[in-house]
mmCIF file of C-alpha atoms and ligand atoms in Angstrom:
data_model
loop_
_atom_site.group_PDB
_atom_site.id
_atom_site.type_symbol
_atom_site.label_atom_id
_atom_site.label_comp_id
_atom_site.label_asym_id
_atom_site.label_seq_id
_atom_site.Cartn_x
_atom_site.Cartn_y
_atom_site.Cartn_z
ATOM 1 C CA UNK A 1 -1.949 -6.905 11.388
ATOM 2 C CA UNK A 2 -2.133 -5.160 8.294
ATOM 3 C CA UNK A 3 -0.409 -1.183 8.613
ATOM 4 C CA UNK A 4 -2.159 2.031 7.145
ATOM 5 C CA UNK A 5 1.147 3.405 7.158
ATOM 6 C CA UNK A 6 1.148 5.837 3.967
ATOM 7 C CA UNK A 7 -2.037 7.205 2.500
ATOM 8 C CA UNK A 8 -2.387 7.757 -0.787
ATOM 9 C CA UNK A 9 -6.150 10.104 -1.174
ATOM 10 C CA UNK A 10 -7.313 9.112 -5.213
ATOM 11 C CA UNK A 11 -9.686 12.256 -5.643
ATOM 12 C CA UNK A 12 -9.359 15.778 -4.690
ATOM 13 C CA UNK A 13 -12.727 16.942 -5.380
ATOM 14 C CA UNK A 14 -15.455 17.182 -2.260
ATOM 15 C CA UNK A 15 -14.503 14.489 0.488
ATOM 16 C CA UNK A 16 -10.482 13.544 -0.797
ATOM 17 C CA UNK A 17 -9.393 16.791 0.663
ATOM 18 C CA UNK A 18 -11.290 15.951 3.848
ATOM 19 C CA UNK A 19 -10.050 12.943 4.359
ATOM 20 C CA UNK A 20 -6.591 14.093 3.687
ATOM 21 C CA UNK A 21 -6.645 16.855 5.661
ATOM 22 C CA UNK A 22 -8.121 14.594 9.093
ATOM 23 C CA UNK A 23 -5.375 11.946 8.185
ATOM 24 C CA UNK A 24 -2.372 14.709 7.836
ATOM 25 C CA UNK A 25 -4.215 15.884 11.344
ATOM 26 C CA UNK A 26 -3.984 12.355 12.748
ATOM 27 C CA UNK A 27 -0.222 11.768 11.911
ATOM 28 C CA UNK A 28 -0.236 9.973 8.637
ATOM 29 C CA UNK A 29 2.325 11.019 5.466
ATOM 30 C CA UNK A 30 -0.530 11.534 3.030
ATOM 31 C CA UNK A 31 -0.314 12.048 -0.992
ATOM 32 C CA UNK A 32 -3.087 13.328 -3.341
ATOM 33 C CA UNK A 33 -3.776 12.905 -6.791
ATOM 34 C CA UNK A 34 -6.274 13.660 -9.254
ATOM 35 C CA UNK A 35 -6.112 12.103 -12.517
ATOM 36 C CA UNK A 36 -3.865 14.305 -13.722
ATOM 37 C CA UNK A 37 -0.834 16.487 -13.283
ATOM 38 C CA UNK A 38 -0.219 16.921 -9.882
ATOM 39 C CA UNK A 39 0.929 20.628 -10.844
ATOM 40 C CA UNK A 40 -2.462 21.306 -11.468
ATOM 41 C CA UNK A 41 -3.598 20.595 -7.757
ATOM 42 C CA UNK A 42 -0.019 22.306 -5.874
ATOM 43 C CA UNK A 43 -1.052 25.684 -4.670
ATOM 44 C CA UNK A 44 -4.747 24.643 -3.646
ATOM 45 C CA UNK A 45 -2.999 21.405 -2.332
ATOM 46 C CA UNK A 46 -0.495 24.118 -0.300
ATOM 47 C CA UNK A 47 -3.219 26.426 1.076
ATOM 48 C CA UNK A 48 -6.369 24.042 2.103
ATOM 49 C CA UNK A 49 -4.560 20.393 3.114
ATOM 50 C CA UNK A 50 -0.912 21.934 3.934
ATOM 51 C CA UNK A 51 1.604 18.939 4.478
ATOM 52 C CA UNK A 52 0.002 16.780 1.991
ATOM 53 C CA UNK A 53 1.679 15.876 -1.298
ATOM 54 C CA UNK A 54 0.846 16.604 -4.931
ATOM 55 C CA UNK A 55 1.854 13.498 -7.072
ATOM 56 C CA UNK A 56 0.873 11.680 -9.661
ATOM 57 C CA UNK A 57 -1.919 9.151 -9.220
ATOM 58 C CA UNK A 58 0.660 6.190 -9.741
ATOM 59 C CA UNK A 59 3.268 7.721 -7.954
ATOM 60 C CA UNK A 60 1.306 8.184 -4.716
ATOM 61 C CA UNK A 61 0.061 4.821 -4.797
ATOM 62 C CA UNK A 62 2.829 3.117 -5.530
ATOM 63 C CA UNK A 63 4.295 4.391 -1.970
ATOM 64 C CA UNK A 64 0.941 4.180 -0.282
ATOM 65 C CA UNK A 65 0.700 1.398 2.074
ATOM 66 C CA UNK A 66 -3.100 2.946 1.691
ATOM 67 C CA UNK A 67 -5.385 4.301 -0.723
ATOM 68 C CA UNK A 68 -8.650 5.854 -0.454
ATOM 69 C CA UNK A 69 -10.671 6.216 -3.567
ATOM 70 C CA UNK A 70 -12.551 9.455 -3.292
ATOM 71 C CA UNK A 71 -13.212 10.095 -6.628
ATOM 72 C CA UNK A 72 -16.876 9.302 -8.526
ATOM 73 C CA UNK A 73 -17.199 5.708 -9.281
ATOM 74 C CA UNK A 74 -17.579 6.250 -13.216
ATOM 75 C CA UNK A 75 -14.173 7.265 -13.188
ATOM 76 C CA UNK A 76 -12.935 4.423 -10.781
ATOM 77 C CA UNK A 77 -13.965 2.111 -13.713
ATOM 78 C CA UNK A 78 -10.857 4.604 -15.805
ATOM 79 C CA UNK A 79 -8.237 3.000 -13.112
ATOM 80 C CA UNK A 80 -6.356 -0.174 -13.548
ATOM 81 C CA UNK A 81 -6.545 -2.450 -11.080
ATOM 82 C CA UNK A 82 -3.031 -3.855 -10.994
ATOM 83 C CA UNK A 83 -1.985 -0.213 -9.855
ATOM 84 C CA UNK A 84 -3.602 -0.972 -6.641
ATOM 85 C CA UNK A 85 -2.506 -4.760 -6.471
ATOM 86 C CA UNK A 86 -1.458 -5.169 -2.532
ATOM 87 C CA UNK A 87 -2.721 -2.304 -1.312
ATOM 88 C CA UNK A 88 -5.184 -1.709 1.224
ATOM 89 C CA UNK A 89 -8.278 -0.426 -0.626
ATOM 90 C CA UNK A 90 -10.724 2.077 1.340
ATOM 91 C CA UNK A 91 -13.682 2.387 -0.670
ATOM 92 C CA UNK A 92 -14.991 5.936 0.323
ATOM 93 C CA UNK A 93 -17.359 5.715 -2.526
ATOM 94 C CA UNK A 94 -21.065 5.657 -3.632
ATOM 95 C CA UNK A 95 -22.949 4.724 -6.685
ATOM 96 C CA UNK A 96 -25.187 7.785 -7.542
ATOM 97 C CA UNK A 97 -26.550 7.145 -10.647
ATOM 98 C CA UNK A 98 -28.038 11.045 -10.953
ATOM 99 C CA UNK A 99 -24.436 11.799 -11.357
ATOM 100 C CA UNK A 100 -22.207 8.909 -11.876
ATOM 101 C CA UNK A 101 -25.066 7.978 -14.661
ATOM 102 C CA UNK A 102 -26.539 4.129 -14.805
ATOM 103 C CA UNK A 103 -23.724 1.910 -14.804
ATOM 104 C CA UNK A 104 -24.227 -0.948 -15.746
ATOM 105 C CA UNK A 105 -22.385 -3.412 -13.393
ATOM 106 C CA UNK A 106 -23.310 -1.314 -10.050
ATOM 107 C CA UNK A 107 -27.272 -1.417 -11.328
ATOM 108 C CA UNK A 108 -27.301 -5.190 -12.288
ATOM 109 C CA UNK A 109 -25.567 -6.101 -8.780
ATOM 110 C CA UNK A 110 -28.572 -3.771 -6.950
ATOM 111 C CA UNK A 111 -30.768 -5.449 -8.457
ATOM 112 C CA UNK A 112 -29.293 -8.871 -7.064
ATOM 113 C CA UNK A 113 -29.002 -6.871 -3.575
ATOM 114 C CA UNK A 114 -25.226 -6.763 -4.261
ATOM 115 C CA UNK A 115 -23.585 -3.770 -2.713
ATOM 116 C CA UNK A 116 -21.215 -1.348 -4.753
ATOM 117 C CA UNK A 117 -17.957 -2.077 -2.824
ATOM 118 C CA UNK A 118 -18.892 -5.577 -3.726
ATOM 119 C CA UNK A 119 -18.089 -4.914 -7.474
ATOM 120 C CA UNK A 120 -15.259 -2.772 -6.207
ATOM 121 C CA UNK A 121 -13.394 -5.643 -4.692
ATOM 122 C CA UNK A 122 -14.683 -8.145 -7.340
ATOM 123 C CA UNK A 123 -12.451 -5.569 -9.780
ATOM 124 C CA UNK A 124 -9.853 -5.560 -7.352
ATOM 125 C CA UNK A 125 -8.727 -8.817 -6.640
ATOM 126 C CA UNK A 126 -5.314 -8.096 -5.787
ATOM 127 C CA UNK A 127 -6.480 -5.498 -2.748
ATOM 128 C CA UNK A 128 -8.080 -5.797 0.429
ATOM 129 C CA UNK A 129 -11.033 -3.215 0.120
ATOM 130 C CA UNK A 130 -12.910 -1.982 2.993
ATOM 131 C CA UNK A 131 -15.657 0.585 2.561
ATOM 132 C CA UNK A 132 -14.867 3.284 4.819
ATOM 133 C CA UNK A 133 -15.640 7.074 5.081
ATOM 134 C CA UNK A 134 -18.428 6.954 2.467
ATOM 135 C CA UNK A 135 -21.839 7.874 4.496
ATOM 136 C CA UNK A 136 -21.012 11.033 5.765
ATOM 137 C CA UNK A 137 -21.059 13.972 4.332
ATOM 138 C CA UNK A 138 -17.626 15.906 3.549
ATOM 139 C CA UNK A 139 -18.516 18.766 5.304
ATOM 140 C CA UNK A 140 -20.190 16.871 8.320
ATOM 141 C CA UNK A 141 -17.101 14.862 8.571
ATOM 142 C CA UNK A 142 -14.470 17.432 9.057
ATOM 143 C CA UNK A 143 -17.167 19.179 11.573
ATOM 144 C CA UNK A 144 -17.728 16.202 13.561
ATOM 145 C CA UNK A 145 -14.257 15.059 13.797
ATOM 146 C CA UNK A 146 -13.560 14.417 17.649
ATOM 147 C CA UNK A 147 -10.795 12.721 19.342
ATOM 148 C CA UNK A 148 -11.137 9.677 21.072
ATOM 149 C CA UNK A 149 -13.520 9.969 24.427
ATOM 150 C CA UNK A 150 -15.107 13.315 23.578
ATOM 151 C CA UNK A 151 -18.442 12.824 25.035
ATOM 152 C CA UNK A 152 -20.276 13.948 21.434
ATOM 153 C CA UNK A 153 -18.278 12.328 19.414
ATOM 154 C CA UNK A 154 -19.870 10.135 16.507
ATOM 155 C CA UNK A 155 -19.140 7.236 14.774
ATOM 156 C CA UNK A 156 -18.496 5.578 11.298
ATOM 157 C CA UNK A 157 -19.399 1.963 10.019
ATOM 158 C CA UNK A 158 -16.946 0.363 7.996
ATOM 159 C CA UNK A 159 -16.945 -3.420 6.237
ATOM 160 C CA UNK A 160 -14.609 -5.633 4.582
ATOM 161 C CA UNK A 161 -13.689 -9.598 4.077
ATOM 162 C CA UNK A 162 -10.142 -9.133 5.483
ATOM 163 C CA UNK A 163 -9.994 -8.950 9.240
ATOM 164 C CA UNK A 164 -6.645 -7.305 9.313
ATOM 165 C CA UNK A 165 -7.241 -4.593 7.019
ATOM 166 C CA UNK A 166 -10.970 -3.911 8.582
ATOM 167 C CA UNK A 167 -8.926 -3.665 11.480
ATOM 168 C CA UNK A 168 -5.970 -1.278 9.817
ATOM 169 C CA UNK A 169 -8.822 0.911 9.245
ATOM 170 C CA UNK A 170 -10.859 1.228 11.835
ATOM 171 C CA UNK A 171 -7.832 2.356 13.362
ATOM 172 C CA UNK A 172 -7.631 4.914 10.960
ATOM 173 C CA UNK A 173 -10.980 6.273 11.615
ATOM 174 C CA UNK A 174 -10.634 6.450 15.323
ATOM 175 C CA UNK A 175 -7.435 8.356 14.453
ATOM 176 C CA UNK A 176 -9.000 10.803 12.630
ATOM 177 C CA UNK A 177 -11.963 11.456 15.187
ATOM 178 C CA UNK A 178 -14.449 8.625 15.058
ATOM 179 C CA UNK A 179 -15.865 5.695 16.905
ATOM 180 C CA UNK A 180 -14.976 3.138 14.402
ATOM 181 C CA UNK A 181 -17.769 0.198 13.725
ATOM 182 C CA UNK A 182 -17.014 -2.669 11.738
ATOM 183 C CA UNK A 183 -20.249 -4.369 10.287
ATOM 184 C CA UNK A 184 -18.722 -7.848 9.405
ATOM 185 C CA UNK A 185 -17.770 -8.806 5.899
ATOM 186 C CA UNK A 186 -18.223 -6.809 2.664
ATOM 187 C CA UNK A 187 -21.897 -8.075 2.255
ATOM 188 C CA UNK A 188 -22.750 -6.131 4.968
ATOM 189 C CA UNK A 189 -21.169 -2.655 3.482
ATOM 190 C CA UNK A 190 -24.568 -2.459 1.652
ATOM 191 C CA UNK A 191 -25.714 -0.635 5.483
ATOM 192 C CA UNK A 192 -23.443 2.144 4.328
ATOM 193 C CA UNK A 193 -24.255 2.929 0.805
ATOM 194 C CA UNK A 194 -26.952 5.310 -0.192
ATOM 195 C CA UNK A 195 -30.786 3.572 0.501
ATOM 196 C CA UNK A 196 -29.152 2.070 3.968
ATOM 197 C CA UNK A 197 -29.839 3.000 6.951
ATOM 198 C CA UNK A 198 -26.786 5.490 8.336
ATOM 199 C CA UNK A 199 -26.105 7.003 4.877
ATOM 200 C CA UNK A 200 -26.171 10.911 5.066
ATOM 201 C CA UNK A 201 -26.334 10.144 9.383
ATOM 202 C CA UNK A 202 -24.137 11.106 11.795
ATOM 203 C CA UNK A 203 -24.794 9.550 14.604
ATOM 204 C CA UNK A 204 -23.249 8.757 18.129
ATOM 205 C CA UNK A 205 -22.186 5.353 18.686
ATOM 206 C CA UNK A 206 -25.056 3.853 20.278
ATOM 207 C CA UNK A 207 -27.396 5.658 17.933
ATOM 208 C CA UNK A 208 -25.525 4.060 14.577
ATOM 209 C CA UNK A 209 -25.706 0.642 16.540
ATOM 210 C CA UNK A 210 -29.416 1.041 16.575
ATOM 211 C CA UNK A 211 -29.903 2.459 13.027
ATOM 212 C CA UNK A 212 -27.714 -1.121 12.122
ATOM 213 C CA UNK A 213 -29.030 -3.631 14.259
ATOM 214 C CA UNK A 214 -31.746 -4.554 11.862
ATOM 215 C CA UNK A 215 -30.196 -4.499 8.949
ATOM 216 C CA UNK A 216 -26.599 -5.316 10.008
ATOM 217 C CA UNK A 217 -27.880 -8.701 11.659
ATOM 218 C CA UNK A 218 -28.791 -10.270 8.476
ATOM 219 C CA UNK A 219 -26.073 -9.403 6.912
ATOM 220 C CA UNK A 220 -23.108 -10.511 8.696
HETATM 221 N N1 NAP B 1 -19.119 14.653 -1.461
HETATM 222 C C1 NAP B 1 -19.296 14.015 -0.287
HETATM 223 O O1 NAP B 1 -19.744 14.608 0.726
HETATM 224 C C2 NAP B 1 -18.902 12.566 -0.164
HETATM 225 C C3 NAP B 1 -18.763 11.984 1.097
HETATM 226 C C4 NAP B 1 -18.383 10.655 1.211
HETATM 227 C C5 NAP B 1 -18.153 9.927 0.054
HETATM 228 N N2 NAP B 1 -18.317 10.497 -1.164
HETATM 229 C C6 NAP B 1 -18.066 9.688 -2.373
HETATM 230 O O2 NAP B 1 -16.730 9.965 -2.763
HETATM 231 C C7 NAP B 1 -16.628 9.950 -4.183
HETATM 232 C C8 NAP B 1 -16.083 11.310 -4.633
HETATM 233 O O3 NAP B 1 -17.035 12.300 -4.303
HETATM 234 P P1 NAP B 1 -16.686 13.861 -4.412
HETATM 235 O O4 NAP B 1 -17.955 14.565 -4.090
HETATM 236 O O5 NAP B 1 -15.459 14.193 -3.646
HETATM 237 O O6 NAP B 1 -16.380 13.965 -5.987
HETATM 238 P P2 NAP B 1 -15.835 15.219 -6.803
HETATM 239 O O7 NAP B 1 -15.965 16.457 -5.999
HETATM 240 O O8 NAP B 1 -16.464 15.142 -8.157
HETATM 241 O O9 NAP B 1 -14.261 14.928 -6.939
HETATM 242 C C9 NAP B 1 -13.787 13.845 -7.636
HETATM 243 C C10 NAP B 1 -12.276 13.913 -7.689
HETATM 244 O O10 NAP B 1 -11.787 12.673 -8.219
HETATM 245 C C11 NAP B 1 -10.728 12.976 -9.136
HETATM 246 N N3 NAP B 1 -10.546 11.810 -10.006
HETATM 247 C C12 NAP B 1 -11.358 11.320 -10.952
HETATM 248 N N4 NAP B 1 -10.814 10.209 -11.510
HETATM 249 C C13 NAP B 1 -9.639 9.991 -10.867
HETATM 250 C C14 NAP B 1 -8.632 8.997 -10.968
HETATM 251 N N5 NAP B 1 -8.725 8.007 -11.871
HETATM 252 N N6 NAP B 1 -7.549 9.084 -10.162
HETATM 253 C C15 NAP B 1 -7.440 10.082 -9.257
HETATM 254 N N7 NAP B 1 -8.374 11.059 -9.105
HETATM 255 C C16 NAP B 1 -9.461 11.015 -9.910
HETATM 256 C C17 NAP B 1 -11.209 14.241 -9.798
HETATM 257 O O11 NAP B 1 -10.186 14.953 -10.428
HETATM 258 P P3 NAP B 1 -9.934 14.903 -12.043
HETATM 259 O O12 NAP B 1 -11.285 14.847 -12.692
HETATM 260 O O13 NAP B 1 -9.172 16.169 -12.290
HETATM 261 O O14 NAP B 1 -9.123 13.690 -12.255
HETATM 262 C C18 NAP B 1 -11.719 15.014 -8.576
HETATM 263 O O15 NAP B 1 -10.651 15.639 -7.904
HETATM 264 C C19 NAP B 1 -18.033 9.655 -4.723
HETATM 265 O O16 NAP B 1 -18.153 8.279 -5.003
HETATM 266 C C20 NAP B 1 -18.937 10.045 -3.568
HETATM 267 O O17 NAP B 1 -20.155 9.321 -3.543
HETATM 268 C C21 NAP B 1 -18.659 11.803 -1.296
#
């Protein structure tokens, strides 16, 4: 089975600092990085996600057994894919064209009912992506965070091609406080993204099966 091991967060903006915070929460060495110098991010870094590390973007992921990109998907067509060659990919974003703009690639592949993390892992051949942590909220999903068996506690979808690495992270999830539901293969990540049926929800686990079902069956 594929490992998690060391996170590497791509994006400290809204939900990167979420994320990184939950995962430091749940055990896990984690680095951040925006696209620049990590000095830039230290003392924020220090005072709201204590115990994670400042580095540079390569840096991080080049000791990341991990990375989560959490940063706007106009910019994720900026990073080189070799960087993230072996790595396990989660894909904790969204294409919002009112501010991403229209991109081109992402709007031809909706078109052809292509999801986003679709072009994501068609750019990243060398990683195993699985879209993770995009459909809730940043602030819902540090609120909502529950560990495993709390009676309210909610759950996430995720979706991915490689079995092992869907499985390295819903393991992840559950570690940092939700009911973790894979959806099947890649194709079926288009349940998560923005227009599907759980995006903005958060829902218990029987709830987000429902919300799926329809969708998810077809898609598999
Ligand atoms: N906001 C939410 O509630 C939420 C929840 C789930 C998923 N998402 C998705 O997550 C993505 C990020 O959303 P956000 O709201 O957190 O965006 P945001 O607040 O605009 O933050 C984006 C971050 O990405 C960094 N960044 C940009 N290019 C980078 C690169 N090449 N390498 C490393 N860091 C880079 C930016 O820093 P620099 O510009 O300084 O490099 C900034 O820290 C979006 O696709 C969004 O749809 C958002």
């Amino acid at each position: 089975m594929q490992r998690t091991g060391k996170l590497a967060v791509l994006g400290a903006g809204h939900v990167g600092p979420v994320i990184a915070r939950l995962a430091i929460r749940a055990g896990y060495p984690v680095a951040i990085a925006t696209s620049g110098d990590p000095d830039d991010i230290a003392l924020i870094t220090e005072l709201v996600i204590p115990g994670a590390q400042p580095r540079w973007a390569s840096d991080a992921v080049a000791d990341a057994d991990t990375v989560v990109l959490a940063i706007p998907l106009h910019r994720f067509l900026d990073v080189d894919p070799g960087l993230l060659a072996g790595k396990l990919v989660v894909d904790a974003m969204n294409y919002w064209p009112a501010s991403d703009g229209v991109l081109p690639a992402f709007e031809d592949g909706a078109s052809k009912g292509i999801g986003s993390s679709e072009i994501v892992a068609r750019r990243l051949t060398g990683s195993a992506v699985v879209k993770a942590l995009n459909h809730i909220g940043y602030h819902e999903l540090e609120e909502w965070a529950r560990p495993a068996g709390a009676p309210d506690r909610r759950a996430t979808g995720l979706a991915g091609d490689d079995p092992a690495a869907v499985a390295a992270v819903a393991e992840l999830t559950d570690r940092i406080g939700y009911d973790p539901v894979p959806l099947g293969s890649l194709r079926a990540a288009r349940v998560l993204q923005p227009g599907g049926p759980v995006f903005g929800q958060v829902l218990t686990l029987p709830e987000f099966e429902r919300a799926v079902y329809e969708d998810a069956r077809n898609l598999r």
